[in-house]
Amino acid sequence: MGILSRASYVVRSKVNALLNRAEDPSESLDYSYEQMRDELQDVKQGIADLTTQKKRLEIQKRRLEENVEKHNEQAREAVQQDRDDLARKALEKKKSKMNQIEDLETQIAELQDTQDRLVDKKDELQGRIEEFRTKKETMKARYEAAEASTRVSEAMSGVGDEMGDVARSIERAEERTEEMEARSQAMDELQDTGAFDDALSDEDEIDRELSSGRTDREVDAELETLRAELGKGSADDGDGDADAADTATESDDLVDEEVEAELEELQQEEDADASK
């Protein structure tokens, strides 16, 4: 096999493979069905044309038969008039017409046979078409059911073209999401460790540490100020607070004694008034 022949074979094989994948059995069946219907229509048209031709021959035959009868009457009348010469001419025309009639009858018989065969072929073809139509609809229904079942199975298993695209899209989205999450976490970690200096500040890591120390001292100083304003000392003044508490307790005891003495005086006055 030459190079060109092999190349042509490969091309035809590729084209046939593409056509097989693109071919829809339903469309092929419908196309075949329409072809058969066209053939049936051609047969019917042929029968109609043949019948028309036969009718023309039959009309021509009837006219010849009328002429035969006419020539027969002419021959009788010519004999009655002792005109044998005219009688002979009439009989010759009669014979010619009868020969034509025989030829027409032969042609009509042949046309009739052809018509009968075409009618039989038409009936047979029509029966085949009806049978094919039934099979066609059955095959189309089976193919559509198989196609729908295949689509459902591919969708459920994820092996179809569309589902494959969806699965790849989800996979890519997950990869991008995981990559972005990892990048965000890495940036947060680097930011917390101070690996990245503030783009709007000239401070470095040492400046930030010193600033944080100053802030802590300022907060402690302000806390001491608040304690002093509220009369609370620092932890070193704990003993002074205890002495103040004892002094307050003694003061409370003196107040209680004074109240008891005053109550006793009031009671004595009431008793003196009662004895009067």
CSV table of C-alpha atoms in Angstrom, one decimal:
chain,number,residue,atom,x,y,z
A,1,MET,CA,0.0,0.0,0.0
A,2,GLY,CA,1.4,3.4,-1.1
A,3,ILE,CA,1.8,6.4,1.2
A,4,LEU,CA,-1.1,8.2,-0.5
A,5,SER,CA,-3.3,5.1,-0.1
A,6,ARG,CA,-2.5,4.7,3.5
A,7,ALA,CA,-3.1,8.4,4.2
A,8,SER,CA,-6.4,8.2,2.4
A,9,TYR,CA,-7.4,5.2,4.5
A,10,VAL,CA,-6.4,6.9,7.7
A,11,VAL,CA,-8.5,10.0,6.7
A,12,ARG,CA,-11.5,7.9,5.8
A,13,SER,CA,-11.2,6.0,9.1
A,14,LYS,CA,-11.1,9.3,11.1
A,15,VAL,CA,-14.0,10.7,9.2
A,16,ASN,CA,-16.1,7.6,9.7
A,17,ALA,CA,-15.3,7.6,13.4
A,18,LEU,CA,-16.4,11.2,13.7
A,19,LEU,CA,-19.6,10.5,11.7
A,20,ASN,CA,-20.4,7.5,13.9
A,21,ARG,CA,-20.1,9.6,17.0
A,22,ALA,CA,-22.2,12.4,15.5
A,23,GLU,CA,-24.8,10.2,14.0
A,24,ASP,CA,-28.2,10.2,15.7
A,25,PRO,CA,-30.0,6.9,15.2
A,26,SER,CA,-33.4,8.6,15.4
A,27,GLU,CA,-32.5,11.0,12.5
A,28,SER,CA,-31.1,8.0,10.5
A,29,LEU,CA,-34.3,6.1,11.0
A,30,ASP,CA,-36.5,9.0,10.1
A,31,TYR,CA,-34.4,9.6,7.0
A,32,SER,CA,-34.7,6.0,5.9
A,33,TYR,CA,-38.5,6.1,6.5
A,34,GLU,CA,-38.8,9.3,4.4
A,35,GLN,CA,-36.8,7.6,1.6
A,36,MET,CA,-39.2,4.6,1.6
A,37,ARG,CA,-42.2,7.0,1.5
A,38,ASP,CA,-40.7,8.8,-1.5
A,39,GLU,CA,-40.2,5.5,-3.3
A,40,LEU,CA,-43.8,4.6,-2.6
A,41,GLN,CA,-44.9,7.9,-4.0
A,42,ASP,CA,-42.9,7.3,-7.1
A,43,VAL,CA,-44.6,3.9,-7.5
A,44,LYS,CA,-48.0,5.5,-7.1
A,45,GLN,CA,-47.1,8.2,-9.6
A,46,GLY,CA,-45.9,5.5,-12.1
A,47,ILE,CA,-49.2,3.6,-11.6
A,48,ALA,CA,-51.2,6.8,-12.3
A,49,ASP,CA,-49.2,7.5,-15.4
A,50,LEU,CA,-49.5,4.0,-16.7
A,51,THR,CA,-53.3,4.0,-16.0
A,52,THR,CA,-53.6,7.3,-17.9
A,53,GLN,CA,-51.7,5.8,-20.9
A,54,LYS,CA,-53.9,2.7,-20.9
A,55,LYS,CA,-57.1,4.8,-20.8
A,56,ARG,CA,-55.9,6.7,-23.8
A,57,LEU,CA,-55.4,3.5,-25.7
A,58,GLU,CA,-58.8,2.3,-24.7
A,59,ILE,CA,-60.4,5.5,-26.0
A,60,GLN,CA,-58.5,5.1,-29.3
A,61,LYS,CA,-59.7,1.5,-29.5
A,62,ARG,CA,-63.3,2.5,-29.0
A,63,ARG,CA,-62.9,5.0,-31.8
A,64,LEU,CA,-61.5,2.4,-34.1
A,65,GLU,CA,-64.3,0.0,-33.2
A,66,GLU,CA,-66.8,2.7,-34.2
A,67,ASN,CA,-64.9,3.1,-37.5
A,68,VAL,CA,-65.1,-0.6,-38.1
A,69,GLU,CA,-68.8,-0.5,-37.6
A,70,LYS,CA,-69.0,2.5,-39.9
A,71,HIS,CA,-67.0,0.8,-42.7
A,72,ASN,CA,-69.1,-2.3,-42.3
A,73,GLU,CA,-72.3,-0.2,-43.0
A,74,GLN,CA,-70.5,1.5,-45.9
A,75,ALA,CA,-69.7,-1.9,-47.5
A,76,ARG,CA,-73.3,-3.1,-47.1
A,77,GLU,CA,-74.7,0.1,-48.7
A,78,ALA,CA,-72.2,-0.1,-51.5
A,79,VAL,CA,-73.2,-3.7,-52.3
A,80,GLN,CA,-76.8,-2.6,-52.3
A,81,GLN,CA,-75.9,0.0,-54.9
A,82,ASP,CA,-73.9,-2.5,-56.9
A,83,ARG,CA,-70.8,-0.6,-56.1
A,84,ASP,CA,-68.4,-3.4,-55.5
A,85,ASP,CA,-65.4,-1.1,-55.8
A,86,LEU,CA,-66.7,1.1,-52.9
A,87,ALA,CA,-67.6,-2.0,-50.9
A,88,ARG,CA,-64.1,-3.3,-51.4
A,89,LYS,CA,-62.5,0.0,-50.2
A,90,ALA,CA,-64.8,0.0,-47.1
A,91,LEU,CA,-63.9,-3.5,-46.3
A,92,GLU,CA,-60.1,-2.8,-46.7
A,93,LYS,CA,-60.5,0.1,-44.2
A,94,LYS,CA,-62.4,-2.1,-41.9
A,95,LYS,CA,-59.6,-4.7,-42.0
A,96,SER,CA,-57.0,-2.0,-41.3
A,97,LYS,CA,-58.9,-0.7,-38.4
A,98,MET,CA,-59.4,-4.2,-37.0
A,99,ASN,CA,-55.6,-4.8,-37.2
A,100,GLN,CA,-55.0,-1.5,-35.3
A,101,ILE,CA,-57.5,-2.6,-32.7
A,102,GLU,CA,-55.6,-5.9,-32.3
A,103,ASP,CA,-52.4,-4.0,-31.8
A,104,LEU,CA,-54.1,-1.7,-29.2
A,105,GLU,CA,-55.5,-4.6,-27.4
A,106,THR,CA,-52.1,-6.2,-27.1
A,107,GLN,CA,-50.6,-2.9,-25.8
A,108,ILE,CA,-53.5,-2.4,-23.4
A,109,ALA,CA,-53.0,-6.0,-22.1
A,110,GLU,CA,-49.3,-5.3,-21.6
A,111,LEU,CA,-50.0,-2.1,-19.8
A,112,GLN,CA,-52.6,-3.9,-17.6
A,113,ASP,CA,-50.0,-6.5,-16.7
A,114,THR,CA,-47.4,-3.8,-15.8
A,115,GLN,CA,-50.1,-1.9,-13.8
A,116,ASP,CA,-50.9,-5.1,-11.9
A,117,ARG,CA,-47.3,-5.6,-11.1
A,118,LEU,CA,-46.9,-2.1,-9.9
A,119,VAL,CA,-50.0,-2.3,-7.8
A,120,ASP,CA,-48.6,-5.5,-6.2
A,121,LYS,CA,-45.2,-3.8,-5.6
A,122,LYS,CA,-47.0,-0.7,-4.2
A,123,ASP,CA,-49.0,-2.9,-1.8
A,124,GLU,CA,-45.8,-4.8,-0.8
A,125,LEU,CA,-43.8,-1.6,-0.3
A,126,GLN,CA,-46.6,0.0,1.7
A,127,GLY,CA,-46.7,-3.0,4.0
A,128,ARG,CA,-42.9,-2.8,4.4
A,129,ILE,CA,-43.2,0.9,5.2
A,130,GLU,CA,-45.8,0.3,7.8
A,131,GLU,CA,-43.7,-2.4,9.4
A,132,PHE,CA,-40.6,-0.3,9.2
A,133,ARG,CA,-42.5,2.6,10.8
A,134,THR,CA,-43.5,0.4,13.8
A,135,LYS,CA,-39.9,-0.8,14.2
A,136,LYS,CA,-38.6,2.8,13.7
A,137,GLU,CA,-40.7,4.1,16.5
A,138,THR,CA,-39.8,1.2,18.7
A,139,MET,CA,-36.1,1.7,18.1
A,140,LYS,CA,-36.3,5.4,18.6
A,141,ALA,CA,-38.1,4.8,22.0
A,142,ARG,CA,-35.4,2.3,23.0
A,143,TYR,CA,-32.6,4.7,21.9
A,144,GLU,CA,-34.1,7.7,23.8
A,145,ALA,CA,-34.6,5.5,26.9
A,146,ALA,CA,-31.0,4.3,26.7
A,147,GLU,CA,-29.7,7.8,26.1
A,148,ALA,CA,-31.7,9.1,29.1
A,149,SER,CA,-30.5,6.2,31.3
A,150,THR,CA,-26.9,6.9,30.2
A,151,ARG,CA,-27.1,10.6,31.0
A,152,VAL,CA,-28.5,9.8,34.4
A,153,SER,CA,-25.8,7.2,35.1
A,154,GLU,CA,-23.1,9.6,33.9
A,155,ALA,CA,-24.5,12.3,36.1
A,156,MET,CA,-24.6,10.1,39.1
A,157,SER,CA,-21.1,8.6,38.6
A,158,GLY,CA,-19.6,11.9,37.5
A,159,VAL,CA,-18.0,10.5,34.3
A,160,GLY,CA,-20.0,12.5,31.8
A,161,ASP,CA,-18.5,15.4,30.0
A,162,GLU,CA,-20.5,18.1,31.8
A,163,MET,CA,-20.1,16.4,35.2
A,164,GLY,CA,-16.4,16.0,34.5
A,165,ASP,CA,-16.2,19.8,33.9
A,166,VAL,CA,-18.1,20.5,37.1
A,167,ALA,CA,-15.9,18.1,39.1
A,168,ARG,CA,-12.7,19.8,37.7
A,169,SER,CA,-14.2,23.2,38.5
A,170,ILE,CA,-14.9,22.2,42.1
A,171,GLU,CA,-11.4,20.7,42.4
A,172,ARG,CA,-9.8,23.9,41.1
A,173,ALA,CA,-11.9,26.0,43.4
A,174,GLU,CA,-10.9,23.9,46.4
A,175,GLU,CA,-7.2,24.2,45.4
A,176,ARG,CA,-7.5,27.9,45.1
A,177,THR,CA,-9.4,28.3,48.4
A,178,GLU,CA,-6.8,26.1,50.2
A,179,GLU,CA,-4.0,28.1,48.7
A,180,MET,CA,-5.6,31.4,49.7
A,181,GLU,CA,-6.3,30.2,53.2
A,182,ALA,CA,-2.7,29.1,53.6
A,183,ARG,CA,-1.4,32.4,52.2
A,184,SER,CA,-3.7,34.3,54.7
A,185,GLN,CA,-2.4,32.3,57.6
A,186,ALA,CA,1.2,32.8,56.5
A,187,MET,CA,0.7,36.6,56.3
A,188,ASP,CA,-0.9,36.7,59.7
A,189,GLU,CA,2.0,34.7,61.2
A,190,LEU,CA,4.6,36.9,59.6
A,191,GLN,CA,2.7,40.0,60.7
A,192,ASP,CA,2.6,38.8,64.3
A,193,THR,CA,6.3,38.0,64.4
A,194,GLY,CA,7.1,41.5,63.0
A,195,ALA,CA,8.8,40.0,59.9
A,196,PHE,CA,7.0,42.7,57.8
A,197,ASP,CA,7.6,46.3,58.8
A,198,ASP,CA,4.8,48.7,58.5
A,199,ALA,CA,4.9,50.2,55.1
A,200,LEU,CA,3.7,53.6,56.5
A,201,SER,CA,6.2,53.7,59.4
A,202,ASP,CA,9.9,54.1,59.8
A,203,GLU,CA,10.0,52.0,63.0
A,204,ASP,CA,11.8,48.7,63.1
A,205,GLU,CA,11.4,45.9,65.6
A,206,ILE,CA,13.6,47.6,68.3
A,207,ASP,CA,11.5,50.8,68.1
A,208,ARG,CA,8.3,48.8,68.6
A,209,GLU,CA,9.7,47.0,71.7
A,210,LEU,CA,10.8,50.4,73.3
A,211,SER,CA,7.5,51.9,72.5
A,212,SER,CA,5.7,49.0,74.1
A,213,GLY,CA,7.8,49.4,77.3
A,214,ARG,CA,7.0,53.2,77.5
A,215,THR,CA,3.3,52.4,77.2
A,216,ASP,CA,3.4,49.9,80.1
A,217,ARG,CA,5.2,52.5,82.4
A,218,GLU,CA,2.7,55.2,81.5
A,219,VAL,CA,-0.2,52.8,82.4
A,220,ASP,CA,1.4,51.9,85.8
A,221,ALA,CA,1.9,55.6,86.6
A,222,GLU,CA,-1.7,56.5,85.8
A,223,LEU,CA,-2.9,53.5,88.0
A,224,GLU,CA,-0.9,54.8,91.0
A,225,THR,CA,-2.5,58.2,90.5
A,226,LEU,CA,-6.0,56.8,90.6
A,227,ARG,CA,-5.2,54.8,93.8
A,228,ALA,CA,-4.0,58.0,95.5
A,229,GLU,CA,-7.1,59.9,94.5
A,230,LEU,CA,-9.3,57.2,96.0
A,231,GLY,CA,-7.4,57.0,99.3
A,232,LYS,CA,-5.9,53.7,98.5
A,233,GLY,CA,-2.2,53.2,98.9
A,234,SER,CA,0.0,50.7,97.3
A,235,ALA,CA,0.7,47.3,98.7
A,236,ASP,CA,3.4,48.7,101.2
A,237,ASP,CA,0.6,50.7,103.1
A,238,GLY,CA,-1.2,47.6,104.2
A,239,ASP,CA,-0.2,48.0,108.0
A,240,GLY,CA,-1.5,51.6,108.1
A,241,ASP,CA,-4.8,50.4,106.8
A,242,ALA,CA,-5.0,47.8,109.7
A,243,ASP,CA,-4.3,50.5,112.4
A,244,ALA,CA,-6.9,52.7,111.0
A,245,ALA,CA,-9.4,49.9,111.2
A,246,ASP,CA,-8.7,49.3,114.9
A,247,THR,CA,-9.1,53.0,115.7
A,248,ALA,CA,-12.5,53.1,114.0
A,249,THR,CA,-13.6,50.1,116.1
A,250,GLU,CA,-12.7,51.8,119.4
A,251,SER,CA,-14.6,54.9,118.3
A,252,ASP,CA,-17.7,52.9,117.7
A,253,ASP,CA,-17.5,51.4,121.2
A,254,LEU,CA,-17.5,54.8,122.8
A,255,VAL,CA,-20.5,55.9,120.9
A,256,ASP,CA,-22.4,52.8,122.1
A,257,GLU,CA,-21.7,53.6,125.8
A,258,GLU,CA,-22.9,57.2,125.5
A,259,VAL,CA,-26.2,56.0,124.0
A,260,GLU,CA,-26.7,53.5,126.8
A,261,ALA,CA,-26.1,56.2,129.5
A,262,GLU,CA,-28.6,58.6,127.9
A,263,LEU,CA,-31.2,55.8,127.7
A,264,GLU,CA,-30.7,55.1,131.4
A,265,GLU,CA,-31.3,58.8,132.4
A,266,LEU,CA,-34.5,58.9,130.4
A,267,GLN,CA,-35.7,55.8,132.2
A,268,GLN,CA,-35.0,57.3,135.7
A,269,GLU,CA,-37.0,60.5,134.8
A,270,GLU,CA,-40.0,58.4,133.7
A,271,ASP,CA,-39.9,56.4,137.0
A,272,ALA,CA,-39.8,59.7,139.1
A,273,ASP,CA,-42.8,61.1,137.3
A,274,ALA,CA,-44.7,57.9,137.8
A,275,SER,CA,-44.2,58.0,141.7
A,276,LYS,CA,-45.7,61.5,141.9
